[in-house]
Structures are given as C-alpha cells and as structure tokens.
PDB file of C-alpha atoms in Angstrom:
ATOM      1  CA  UNK U 213     126.307  96.580 111.241  1.00 93.00           C
ATOM      2  CA  UNK U 214     123.332  98.596 109.958  1.00 96.00           C
ATOM      3  CA  UNK U 215     122.275 100.862 112.837  1.00 96.00           C
ATOM      4  CA  UNK U 216     119.161 102.994 113.312  1.00 96.00           C
ATOM      5  CA  UNK U 217     119.840 106.297 115.110  1.00 96.00           C
ATOM      6  CA  UNK U 218     116.721 107.943 116.543  1.00 92.00           C
ATOM      7  CA  UNK U 219     118.120 111.020 118.307  1.00 88.00           C
ATOM      8  CA  UNK U 220     117.320 114.515 117.005  1.00 85.00           C
ATOM      9  CA  UNK U 221     119.152 117.198 115.060  1.00 77.00           C
ATOM     10  CA  UNK U 222     122.869 117.809 114.952  1.00 78.00           C
ATOM     11  CA  UNK U 223     123.498 115.173 117.613  1.00 84.00           C
ATOM     12  CA  UNK U 224     122.179 112.519 115.226  1.00 89.00           C
ATOM     13  CA  UNK U 225     124.430 113.701 112.408  1.00 89.00           C
ATOM     14  CA  UNK U 226     127.485 113.694 114.672  1.00 89.00           C
ATOM     15  CA  UNK U 227     126.684 110.209 115.934  1.00 92.00           C
ATOM     16  CA  UNK U 228     126.123 108.971 112.386  1.00 93.00           C
ATOM     17  CA  UNK U 229     129.519 110.258 111.271  1.00 93.00           C
ATOM     18  CA  UNK U 230     131.243 108.546 114.163  1.00 92.00           C
ATOM     19  CA  UNK U 231     129.497 105.269 113.361  1.00 94.00           C
ATOM     20  CA  UNK U 232     130.393 105.487 109.693  1.00 94.00           C
ATOM     21  CA  UNK U 233     134.048 106.039 110.578  1.00 92.00           C
ATOM     22  CA  UNK U 234     133.870 102.754 112.482  1.00 91.00           C
ATOM     23  CA  UNK U 235     132.512 100.975 109.394  1.00 93.00           C
ATOM     24  CA  UNK U 236     128.819 100.877 110.255  1.00 94.00           C
ATOM     25  CA  UNK U 237     125.884 101.716 107.983  1.00 95.00           C
ATOM     26  CA  UNK U 238     123.492 104.287 109.452  1.00 96.00           C
ATOM     27  CA  UNK U 239     119.831 105.176 108.977  1.00 95.00           C
ATOM     28  CA  UNK U 240     118.588 108.341 110.702  1.00 94.00           C
ATOM     29  CA  UNK U 241     115.018 108.608 111.968  1.00 93.00           C
ATOM     30  CA  UNK U 242     114.741 111.486 114.484  1.00 91.00           C
ATOM     31  CA  UNK U 243     111.814 110.681 116.759  1.00 90.00           C
ATOM     32  CA  UNK U 244     111.942 114.015 118.590  1.00 88.00           C
ATOM     33  CA  UNK U 245     112.626 117.654 117.842  1.00 88.00           C
ATOM     34  CA  UNK U 246     114.282 119.986 120.359  1.00 91.00           C
ATOM     35  CA  UNK U 247     112.493 123.312 120.838  1.00 93.00           C
ATOM     36  CA  UNK U 248     114.181 125.989 122.999  1.00 95.00           C
ATOM     37  CA  UNK U 249     111.915 127.921 125.358  1.00 96.00           C
ATOM     38  CA  UNK U 250     113.098 131.413 124.478  1.00 91.00           C
ATOM     39  CA  UNK U 251     110.812 133.170 126.972  1.00 93.00           C
ATOM     40  CA  UNK U 252     111.672 130.951 129.943  1.00 96.00           C
ATOM     41  CA  UNK U 253     111.763 133.059 133.123  1.00 95.00           C
ATOM     42  CA  UNK U 254     115.164 132.554 134.766  1.00 95.00           C
ATOM     43  CA  UNK U 255     114.133 134.191 138.027  1.00 88.00           C
ATOM     44  CA  UNK U 256     115.827 137.017 139.912  1.00 83.00           C
ATOM     45  CA  UNK U 257     118.626 135.073 141.586  1.00 82.00           C
ATOM     46  CA  UNK U 258     121.115 135.384 143.069  1.00 92.00           C
ATOM     47  CA  UNK U 259     122.240 131.902 142.139  1.00 96.00           C
ATOM     48  CA  UNK U 260     125.339 130.049 143.278  1.00 96.00           C
ATOM     49  CA  UNK U 261     125.665 127.756 140.259  1.00 98.00           C
ATOM     50  CA  UNK U 262     124.016 126.426 137.105  1.00 98.00           C
ATOM     51  CA  UNK U 263     123.103 122.762 136.600  1.00 98.00           C
ATOM     52  CA  UNK U 264     122.620 121.064 133.221  1.00 97.00           C
ATOM     53  CA  UNK U 265     121.876 117.427 132.454  1.00 93.00           C
ATOM     54  CA  UNK U 266     121.825 117.732 128.655  1.00 90.00           C
ATOM     55  CA  UNK U 267     123.730 119.487 125.905  1.00 91.00           C
ATOM     56  CA  UNK U 268     120.316 120.624 124.657  1.00 92.00           C
ATOM     57  CA  UNK U 269     120.041 122.837 127.756  1.00 96.00           C
ATOM     58  CA  UNK U 270     123.385 124.456 126.959  1.00 96.00           C
ATOM     59  CA  UNK U 271     122.329 125.139 123.373  1.00 95.00           C
ATOM     60  CA  UNK U 272     119.006 126.574 124.554  1.00 96.00           C
ATOM     61  CA  UNK U 273     120.528 128.962 127.099  1.00 97.00           C
ATOM     62  CA  UNK U 274     123.071 130.086 124.494  1.00 96.00           C
ATOM     63  CA  UNK U 275     120.142 131.642 122.551  1.00 93.00           C
ATOM     64  CA  UNK U 276     118.255 132.919 125.600  1.00 96.00           C
ATOM     65  CA  UNK U 277     118.170 136.702 126.226  1.00 94.00           C
ATOM     66  CA  UNK U 278     119.016 136.122 129.900  1.00 94.00           C
ATOM     67  CA  UNK U 279     122.164 134.105 129.269  1.00 95.00           C
ATOM     68  CA  UNK U 280     124.629 136.855 130.194  1.00 95.00           C
ATOM     69  CA  UNK U 281     123.297 137.069 133.746  1.00 94.00           C
ATOM     70  CA  UNK U 282     124.409 133.472 134.331  1.00 96.00           C
ATOM     71  CA  UNK U 283     127.742 133.435 132.491  1.00 95.00           C
ATOM     72  CA  UNK U 284     129.879 134.216 135.529  1.00 94.00           C
ATOM     73  CA  UNK U 285     128.512 131.291 137.541  1.00 97.00           C
ATOM     74  CA  UNK U 286     130.100 127.863 137.890  1.00 97.00           C
ATOM     75  CA  UNK U 287     128.327 125.172 135.880  1.00 98.00           C
ATOM     76  CA  UNK U 288     127.908 121.508 136.814  1.00 97.00           C
ATOM     77  CA  UNK U 289     126.899 119.074 134.075  1.00 95.00           C
ATOM     78  CA  UNK U 290     126.093 115.454 133.430  1.00 90.00           C
ATOM     79  CA  UNK U 291     128.879 114.130 131.218  1.00 83.00           C
ATOM     80  CA  UNK U 292     131.655 115.656 129.177  1.00 86.00           C
ATOM     81  CA  UNK U 293     129.510 116.240 126.089  1.00 86.00           C
ATOM     82  CA  UNK U 294     127.245 118.599 128.029  1.00 91.00           C
ATOM     83  CA  UNK U 295     130.302 120.274 129.545  1.00 94.00           C
ATOM     84  CA  UNK U 296     131.679 120.984 126.065  1.00 94.00           C
ATOM     85  CA  UNK U 297     128.313 122.417 124.980  1.00 94.00           C
ATOM     86  CA  UNK U 298     128.258 124.643 128.080  1.00 97.00           C
ATOM     87  CA  UNK U 299     131.703 125.938 127.156  1.00 97.00           C
ATOM     88  CA  UNK U 300     130.504 126.607 123.618  1.00 96.00           C
ATOM     89  CA  UNK U 301     127.594 128.571 125.122  1.00 97.00           C
ATOM     90  CA  UNK U 302     130.052 130.911 126.825  1.00 96.00           C
ATOM     91  CA  UNK U 303     130.425 129.426 130.315  1.00 97.00           C
ATOM     92  CA  UNK U 304     134.032 129.373 131.511  1.00 96.00           C
ATOM     93  CA  UNK U 305     133.829 127.460 134.810  1.00 96.00           C
ATOM     94  CA  UNK U 306     132.397 124.047 133.929  1.00 97.00           C
ATOM     95  CA  UNK U 307     132.717 120.803 135.898  1.00 96.00           C
ATOM     96  CA  UNK U 308     131.358 117.498 134.527  1.00 93.00           C
ATOM     97  CA  UNK U 309     130.149 114.610 136.640  1.00 90.00           C
ATOM     98  CA  UNK U 310     131.196 111.121 135.579  1.00 82.00           C
ATOM     99  CA  UNK U 311     127.840 109.415 135.104  1.00 76.00           C
ATOM    100  CA  UNK U 312     124.164 110.335 135.117  1.00 81.00           C
ATOM    101  CA  UNK U 313     122.063 112.716 137.189  1.00 86.00           C
ATOM    102  CA  UNK U 314     122.622 110.854 140.508  1.00 88.00           C
ATOM    103  CA  UNK U 315     126.373 111.383 140.051  1.00 89.00           C
ATOM    104  CA  UNK U 316     125.700 115.059 139.308  1.00 93.00           C
ATOM    105  CA  UNK U 317     123.752 115.336 142.559  1.00 94.00           C
ATOM    106  CA  UNK U 318     126.639 113.804 144.522  1.00 94.00           C
ATOM    107  CA  UNK U 319     129.158 116.128 142.856  1.00 95.00           C
ATOM    108  CA  UNK U 320     127.090 119.242 143.574  1.00 96.00           C
ATOM    109  CA  UNK U 321     126.334 118.185 147.157  1.00 96.00           C
ATOM    110  CA  UNK U 322     130.015 117.524 147.846  1.00 94.00           C
ATOM    111  CA  UNK U 323     131.119 120.789 146.238  1.00 95.00           C
ATOM    112  CA  UNK U 324     128.417 123.214 147.326  1.00 94.00           C
ATOM    113  CA  UNK U 325     127.061 121.714 150.534  1.00 85.00           C
ATOM    114  CA  UNK U 326     126.257 124.399 153.095  1.00 83.00           C
ATOM    115  CA  UNK U 327     125.678 127.339 150.743  1.00 89.00           C
ATOM    116  CA  UNK U 328     122.538 129.405 151.177  1.00 89.00           C
ATOM    117  CA  UNK U 329     122.098 130.735 147.642  1.00 93.00           C
ATOM    118  CA  UNK U 330     119.827 128.844 145.271  1.00 95.00           C
ATOM    119  CA  UNK U 331     121.029 126.826 142.308  1.00 97.00           C
ATOM    120  CA  UNK U 332     119.400 127.093 138.879  1.00 98.00           C
ATOM    121  CA  UNK U 333     118.734 123.883 136.985  1.00 97.00           C
ATOM    122  CA  UNK U 334     118.241 124.396 133.217  1.00 97.00           C
ATOM    123  CA  UNK U 335     116.055 121.446 132.379  1.00 95.00           C
ATOM    124  CA  UNK U 336     113.842 119.719 129.851  1.00 92.00           C
ATOM    125  CA  UNK U 337     110.087 119.820 130.235  1.00 91.00           C
ATOM    126  CA  UNK U 338     110.086 116.036 130.741  1.00 86.00           C
ATOM    127  CA  UNK U 339     112.853 114.732 133.008  1.00 84.00           C
ATOM    128  CA  UNK U 340     113.982 111.257 133.999  1.00 75.00           C
ATOM    129  CA  UNK U 341     115.182 112.206 137.488  1.00 79.00           C
ATOM    130  CA  UNK U 342     114.302 114.605 140.307  1.00 90.00           C
ATOM    131  CA  UNK U 343     117.513 116.610 140.603  1.00 94.00           C
ATOM    132  CA  UNK U 344     115.910 119.333 142.714  1.00 94.00           C
ATOM    133  CA  UNK U 345     114.354 116.840 145.106  1.00 94.00           C
ATOM    134  CA  UNK U 346     117.584 114.912 145.502  1.00 94.00           C
ATOM    135  CA  UNK U 347     119.557 118.076 146.267  1.00 95.00           C
ATOM    136  CA  UNK U 348     116.894 119.219 148.729  1.00 95.00           C
ATOM    137  CA  UNK U 349     117.909 116.211 150.825  1.00 93.00           C
ATOM    138  CA  UNK U 350     121.326 117.882 151.051  1.00 94.00           C
ATOM    139  CA  UNK U 351     119.768 121.197 152.162  1.00 94.00           C
ATOM    140  CA  UNK U 352     120.352 122.772 148.748  1.00 95.00           C
ATOM    141  CA  UNK U 353     117.572 124.777 147.080  1.00 94.00           C
ATOM    142  CA  UNK U 354     117.165 124.441 143.318  1.00 96.00           C
ATOM    143  CA  UNK U 355     115.148 126.621 140.947  1.00 96.00           C
ATOM    144  CA  UNK U 356     114.148 124.372 138.020  1.00 96.00           C
ATOM    145  CA  UNK U 357     113.678 126.293 134.763  1.00 97.00           C
ATOM    146  CA  UNK U 358     112.319 124.551 131.666  1.00 97.00           C
ATOM    147  CA  UNK U 359     114.699 125.805 128.983  1.00 97.00           C
ATOM    148  CA  UNK U 360     113.744 123.371 126.196  1.00 96.00           C
ATOM    149  CA  UNK U 361     111.091 120.884 125.147  1.00 93.00           C
ATOM    150  CA  UNK U 362     111.438 117.639 123.216  1.00 88.00           C
ATOM    151  CA  UNK U 363     108.403 117.311 120.931  1.00 89.00           C
ATOM    152  CA  UNK U 364     107.428 114.534 118.562  1.00 85.00           C
ATOM    153  CA  UNK U 365     108.786 114.781 115.034  1.00 85.00           C
ATOM    154  CA  UNK U 366     105.623 114.834 112.890  1.00 84.00           C
ATOM    155  CA  UNK U 367     107.345 112.878 110.119  1.00 81.00           C
ATOM    156  CA  UNK U 368     108.753 110.074 112.234  1.00 88.00           C
ATOM    157  CA  UNK U 369     105.989 107.470 111.760  1.00 87.00           C
ATOM    158  CA  UNK U 370     106.439 107.077 108.001  1.00 89.00           C
ATOM    159  CA  UNK U 371     110.240 107.193 108.235  1.00 91.00           C
ATOM    160  CA  UNK U 372     110.292 104.594 111.016  1.00 92.00           C
ATOM    161  CA  UNK U 373     108.035 102.249 109.031  1.00 92.00           C
ATOM    162  CA  UNK U 374     110.397 102.453 106.043  1.00 93.00           C
ATOM    163  CA  UNK U 375     113.436 101.835 108.260  1.00 94.00           C
ATOM    164  CA  UNK U 376     111.893  98.768 109.901  1.00 94.00           C
ATOM    165  CA  UNK U 377     111.080  97.339 106.483  1.00 92.00           C
ATOM    166  CA  UNK U 378     114.785  97.520 105.615  1.00 88.00           C
ATOM    167  CA  UNK U 379     117.760  95.423 106.681  1.00 90.00           C
ATOM    168  CA  UNK U 380     118.511  96.871 110.112  1.00 95.00           C
ATOM    169  CA  UNK U 381     120.677  95.081 112.661  1.00 96.00           C
ATOM    170  CA  UNK U 382     120.343  97.335 115.684  1.00 96.00           C
ATOM    171  CA  UNK U 383     119.047 100.573 117.227  1.00 97.00           C
ATOM    172  CA  UNK U 384     120.710 103.171 119.442  1.00 97.00           C
ATOM    173  CA  UNK U 385     118.500 104.506 122.242  1.00 95.00           C
ATOM    174  CA  UNK U 386     119.291 107.639 124.246  1.00 90.00           C
ATOM    175  CA  UNK U 387     116.126 108.311 126.259  1.00 87.00           C
ATOM    176  CA  UNK U 388     113.211 106.437 127.754  1.00 87.00           C
ATOM    177  CA  UNK U 389     110.748 108.696 125.959  1.00 87.00           C
ATOM    178  CA  UNK U 390     112.264 108.008 122.538  1.00 90.00           C
ATOM    179  CA  UNK U 391     112.164 104.263 123.271  1.00 94.00           C
ATOM    180  CA  UNK U 392     108.462 104.524 124.046  1.00 92.00           C
ATOM    181  CA  UNK U 393     107.889 106.436 120.807  1.00 91.00           C
ATOM    182  CA  UNK U 394     109.907 103.830 118.901  1.00 94.00           C
ATOM    183  CA  UNK U 395     107.750 101.013 120.272  1.00 95.00           C
ATOM    184  CA  UNK U 396     104.505 102.902 119.613  1.00 92.00           C
ATOM    185  CA  UNK U 397     105.598 103.690 116.057  1.00 92.00           C
ATOM    186  CA  UNK U 398     106.616 100.082 115.408  1.00 94.00           C
ATOM    187  CA  UNK U 399     103.243  98.829 116.618  1.00 94.00           C
ATOM    188  CA  UNK U 400     101.367 101.350 114.496  1.00 90.00           C
ATOM    189  CA  UNK U 401     103.392 100.264 111.471  1.00 90.00           C
ATOM    190  CA  UNK U 402     102.625  96.595 112.105  1.00 93.00           C
ATOM    191  CA  UNK U 403     106.379  95.940 112.528  1.00 94.00           C
ATOM    192  CA  UNK U 404     106.671  95.375 116.273  1.00 96.00           C
ATOM    193  CA  UNK U 405     107.983  91.810 115.893  1.00 95.00           C
ATOM    194  CA  UNK U 406     110.736  92.996 113.557  1.00 94.00           C
ATOM    195  CA  UNK U 407     111.539  95.870 115.925  1.00 96.00           C
ATOM    196  CA  UNK U 408     111.841  93.630 118.979  1.00 97.00           C
ATOM    197  CA  UNK U 409     114.047  91.162 117.102  1.00 96.00           C
ATOM    198  CA  UNK U 410     116.738  93.822 116.556  1.00 97.00           C
ATOM    199  CA  UNK U 411     119.709  94.431 118.819  1.00 97.00           C
ATOM    200  CA  UNK U 412     118.999  97.376 121.117  1.00 97.00           C
ATOM    201  CA  UNK U 413     121.842  99.479 122.521  1.00 97.00           C
ATOM    202  CA  UNK U 414     120.764 101.693 125.425  1.00 95.00           C
ATOM    203  CA  UNK U 415     122.358 104.578 127.294  1.00 89.00           C
ATOM    204  CA  UNK U 416     121.119 103.380 130.697  1.00 87.00           C
ATOM    205  CA  UNK U 417     119.010 100.745 132.438  1.00 88.00           C
ATOM    206  CA  UNK U 418     116.160 103.235 132.672  1.00 86.00           C
ATOM    207  CA  UNK U 419     116.249 103.713 128.897  1.00 90.00           C
ATOM    208  CA  UNK U 420     116.303  99.948 128.405  1.00 94.00           C
ATOM    209  CA  UNK U 421     113.366  99.181 130.707  1.00 93.00           C
ATOM    210  CA  UNK U 422     110.487  99.642 128.189  1.00 96.00           C
ATOM    211  CA  UNK U 423     112.298  97.430 125.657  1.00 97.00           C
ATOM    212  CA  UNK U 424     112.730  94.647 128.177  1.00 97.00           C
ATOM    213  CA  UNK U 425     109.101  94.969 129.252  1.00 97.00           C
ATOM    214  CA  UNK U 426     108.023  94.721 125.598  1.00 97.00           C
ATOM    215  CA  UNK U 427     110.022  91.514 125.108  1.00 96.00           C
ATOM    216  CA  UNK U 428     112.983  92.719 123.047  1.00 97.00           C
ATOM    217  CA  UNK U 429     115.315  89.811 122.323  1.00 91.00           C
ATOM    218  CA  UNK U 430     118.661  91.580 122.774  1.00 97.00           C
ATOM    219  CA  UNK U 431     119.075  94.620 124.999  1.00 97.00           C
ATOM    220  CA  UNK U 432     122.547  95.910 125.882  1.00 96.00           C
ATOM    221  CA  UNK U 433     123.229  98.762 128.303  1.00 95.00           C
ATOM    222  CA  UNK U 434     126.252 101.050 128.354  1.00 92.00           C
ATOM    223  CA  UNK U 435     128.486 100.727 131.405  1.00 88.00           C
ATOM    224  CA  UNK U 436     128.288 104.494 131.857  1.00 83.00           C
ATOM    225  CA  UNK U 437     125.504 106.839 130.654  1.00 80.00           C
ATOM    226  CA  UNK U 438     127.802 108.446 128.075  1.00 81.00           C
ATOM    227  CA  UNK U 439     127.803 108.130 124.302  1.00 86.00           C
ATOM    228  CA  UNK U 440     131.351 106.775 124.126  1.00 86.00           C
ATOM    229  CA  UNK U 441     130.326 103.824 126.296  1.00 88.00           C
ATOM    230  CA  UNK U 442     127.144 103.354 124.264  1.00 91.00           C
ATOM    231  CA  UNK U 443     128.978 103.265 120.925  1.00 91.00           C
ATOM    232  CA  UNK U 444     131.499 100.906 122.418  1.00 92.00           C
ATOM    233  CA  UNK U 445     128.750  98.292 122.734  1.00 93.00           C
ATOM    234  CA  UNK U 446     128.550  98.022 118.956  1.00 89.00           C
ATOM    235  CA  UNK U 447     132.187  97.024 118.667  1.00 74.00           C
ATOM    236  CA  UNK U 448     132.810  95.174 121.902  1.00 59.00           C
ATOM    237  CA  UNK U 449     129.364  94.121 123.185  1.00 53.00           C
TER     238      UNK U 449
END
C-alpha cells in the first residue's frame, strides 16, 4: 500500500520507517510544525504531578529552562509513546494511561484524588479535550501551561498537491486539526474528490469526524488511540 503520512518532524520519519519495514510505500507531507514555547511560565508551584498528552510536550519541556524544577515529580501521560518521551526528557516516575485523555483523567483521579496541591498540565496551544475541566470535577486543580504550538508548515500546500496527483492508496491521520488542513489543502489543489476516495486511517473517532462529514468513502478508526493500533489497521483492517 502507498501511504501518505502527514505528521510532523521526527515522528513522521519514525512512522515511515515502521511502515516500510512492513512493506508499504510512504510519502511524507508534514502539515504542521512543532514549535516549543521556550519562555512558557511554569508557575511557582508547588505541584503534585505533571500531566502530558503528547510526546511533543515531553520534548518541549526537555529544552525548557525550568525543567529541573519538575523532574522530581510523578508524571502521568497519554499512551506509552509519550511515557517514553517523558523518560527521555529526564523524568523517572512516569505512568502511562491506556487510551486517550479521558483515560488519563480517570487514572489521575483514581491515583491522586484528595490531594490539595495543584497539578501542572504541559499542553499544546490547541487541545482536543478539556483535561483541567474534567479533573476539576474530581476536585483536582490543574495549572495548564502551553509548552508547544503546532503551526502550519508553509510548504505543505504544494507538497500535498503533488502527493494527491500520485498513486496514493491511503492516509494516516493523527489529529483533527491536521485532517482539517488536509481537506482544505485538497480543496485548494482541486483534488478533493481524489482525496476523499482514498482510504483514511484515523487515530480516534474525533480525528475521523471531519472526514466523515466531508464524505470520505473509507474511514477506519484505531481501536485504541495509539499508533500501534493505528498502524495495525493497514495490515488487518
């Protein structure tokens, strides 16, 4: 299968290598670029724990001048990939939830319910779920700190047009925002019909929603919001 991968940076390269090992052909068109917020104010604390929903947050805090003040805290992440990135960033006490941000909320509420100290959530500027609001329902206070931004790749429009004029079979989608950019780019290129005719493999139902609303012919959703489950769709449906 010839697969289009639209995620940014080193994550795209790692995904591409895994796909090639499974016999797939890969075209890379990063729709977004990850920009760390190096001057993000982490606040005075004290904090009871750190929350992360993306490996990008772990990479961003690894380069932040205030990282050392957080290193001794327990970390709770969405998924094992983010947990590994948190370990690489220097955090020693990392626990991964099995699923998306709602599962993270349940894990944190079950583990830390009743504490008075705040939690610090290292987050993207644009977020798919309200982690702080959900934990507030469990009487937990969360300080949300924007530690990175996902900005449009200025070169994506031309690269996406060229990819859609090729012999693609399917597209991997990791975020709702990148799906929306994919659809906008396909329309601008005059290739929306070709784009919607492809097989679309999505990390979650939320990611898949804009594709279904646009009339995509084949949309498949991973059983769990993790890359291993997403890549499994290509081989097992």
